Amino acid sequence: MVDIIMDWHAESIPIPTHTCFYPFLSVASEYVEESGVTLENLISSAVLERARLRGKGRILEAIRDGKVKKPVILSKAQVETELLSYPFARILVSCIGDKYLVRRYALSEAKSAYEKLLEDSSTGSTGSDTDIINDMSEEFGIRVDFFRLPAEREQVQMPFFDYLRFTANLRDKRWKLVNRGLEKGMVKLRRHEFLRIIQEAMYERIKKDLPLDVPSDICGAIKGYVGDIKKELEEKRKKFSDASFGFESGSEFLVKDPSCFPPCISYILSNLKEGVNVPHSARFAVTAFLLNVGLTEDEIIEIYKNSPDFDEEQTRYQVGHIAGDKGSVRYTSPSCATMHTYGNCVGKDEICEKVSHPLSYYKLKLKLKRKKEQQDKSNKKES
Amino acid sequence: MNEKTKLFVRRKFEEYYRRARISIPKDFWMHEWGFVFLDHYFPEKLVMRRHKSFATEKELVNYLRENAPAHAYHSAAIYKYPAADMATKGWLGADLIFDLDADHIVSEEELQRYSYEDLLGLVKKETVKLIDFLINDFGFHEEDIELVFSGSRGYHIHIKTDEVRGLGSRERREIVDYVMATGLDMKAVLVGKTATADYAVRELRRCTECNKITTKMICPACGRDTIKVEGKMGKEGRDVRLLASEGWGKRLRKGLRDFFITEIIGRSDEEGIKQLRGMGMTKEMAKKIVNMTKEEGMAKRIERMEEGKLGFFPMPVWAKIIEREKVKSADSPDAPVTADIKRLIRLPTSLHGKSSLEVKPVRIETFDDFDPLEDAVVFGDSAVEITAVRNSTIKMKGERYKVEAREIASVPEHAAIYFMCRGVAEIKEKNSPG
């Protein structure tokens, strides 16, 4: 069932209800463009206050829950509010200009859209799921085919170029091309897998151009909406830095002292903290390192929570594997040579010259630090 | 290489570049070029003159004629400003390049044991596998795959379609991982189930020592032999794993069949048993399998393998099959050549300064018959006198040449230049005694 509603103040542009669930699609932005709502209206018109509040709400939800809830649509006005709230949210995100917020917001929007797609695809509430797949592929310029093997469910196939392009950030080994059915240049996928790839495409689309170059007078005009978001963001940051690293615990201070970590490990940690997608080899290195210096599995999982593709269950499994649960070997963090091979050797300093392993670096630096502290103490006593 | 030899080689290279028809890559003006000259540094120090670019074909051809370089390369990448320094070149895309070289296939110690001809044979085998991956799995058309003999111990493949040019380093890495089976997860290729595999049912056996019931030939508890008893384990139509019909699943189906046919059925019992034992099987198990291959039902079993319906195989068996099917050389762990989107690659139809052989384009249909030591030889047959510096041997154009240190020999020009470029011989001093 596709519900067409008419917009009453624009020149009767029909817009299917479900478009408002995917406000980053070109049909949605075309609609906004043609609806006659100007940037001026969007930021100041009293009629559009609901859209602005919803726009702010999108961001708050993204920070808080990592999701942007899809409302139940009851009226045409609501469709419009939903559609207009998206460009407003983009302006807000741009005015704040925080990189972490950009990623978090884009990921939350994409994730929620993916969940909506999955739901629609299983209930068939917006036409057949084949239609959804066709629409989405067309939107993102992916050539897809459908095929059915005897006694199997229908599958989707797409050219491997597109597949590689959109799976660049999916680190799980099941997404590796080597583990996919590839024949004559086409990659075979289950429907839900295809939709997961669409999530990646949506994420890229949403993140693209953010932060926008918004003139300062516009940012000034909407300052009233920014305060709450900044506060929420600050809180999230604080919570994150308190809970995540677990290095604060006074008694064990010297056992896990992040100030003595080698530059390569600190770099990966700061990337994870910023929500940058970190390559698999680096994740392995940092996980093994932190386990080796005595962090618990839970503490490490916390660190990954900011990752764009965070999946608690998977992370728990992988961290557990490196920790040597379930009888697997307990891994030692990779040596400097291995770090170098995988391009994870970053910010070499003079201590690096003396060691060949990140753990040796840590031990050495701890020792130097203790020595210095003792010296300082005895100097104090003397004086 | 002394100065006199160098001059001789240089004259010969000049002759070649004057007469040769150089294959000019499409969009040559967007590529960066690099050359090593036969100058006074050569060959002790290879000085690469890079960041060059050419606006016209004529300019490029003239450059080659004037300088007769020992080595000529162009970038895999195309750039907005190919002659600018790396940071400001403006990367626009890159051809997909595979570099298969004997160094990557065999270890350094092994390298010494093989002759040049053997090494060329080994690399050829890997190249054939790679081409099969590119056509059947990746769907490239034969005409888009440019196959080139590297002029030394390997082959290069260039693919220049618009789609590949946009691929980033990570995406290329995925392609290399695919052909090298890196990260292949057996769980991903053993998919689905079939209900028809009655051989999932195993016969029960009893240990002759401790009376334990098992399905194994050897008692897992005490290591003694077991004997067959009444009864079966598992039920008819129990789920059995099925190898996927595309991608690596398909390759493993074929690989398993080929392995059985060539390594077990096609060999003596002892060799077959040895193969299987090498894959972690017990002697008894290996014997049982070898005997099984002689049974009438074996043809049926092979057919089943082709359909991907399998019983249980231990991991070492899969490891062996994967080893046979994957491309061994496409890359080495610390030299991600294919993924390097800024690397230089030898210009097809140029000469290789360490062998004097042509970097020769080869048609895939005639690859089977291609013999670099015949087909990539560009120099003539007139006799040239050389003084050998060390022992060496080479078979060129069907003729074997062998030189010993300090020996003076008269060999055809093509062999003489080959030996000079290899650092095996110098040109004979005309007036020197002996």
Coordinates of C-alpha atoms in Angstrom, one line a residue, chain B residues 386-392 403-409 424-426 428 433-434:
Chain B
I386 CA 82.8 -12.8 -24.5
T387 CA 84.9 -13.4 -21.4
A388 CA 82.9 -15.1 -18.6
V389 CA 83.2 -13.8 -15.1
R390 CA 81.5 -16.7 -13.4
N391 CA 79.8 -20.0 -14.3
S392 CA 76.4 -19.8 -15.8
V403 CA 80.2 -20.6 -19.7
E404 CA 82.8 -21.1 -17.0
A405 CA 84.6 -18.4 -15.1
R406 CA 87.5 -16.8 -17.0
E407 CA 86.6 -18.8 -20.2
I408 CA 86.5 -17.0 -23.5
A409 CA 83.5 -18.1 -25.6
V424 CA 78.0 -13.2 -16.1
A425 CA 80.3 -12.0 -18.9
E426 CA 82.1 -9.0 -20.3
K428 CA 86.1 -9.7 -24.9
P433 CA 96.0 -11.8 -25.2
G434 CA 94.1 -15.1 -25.0

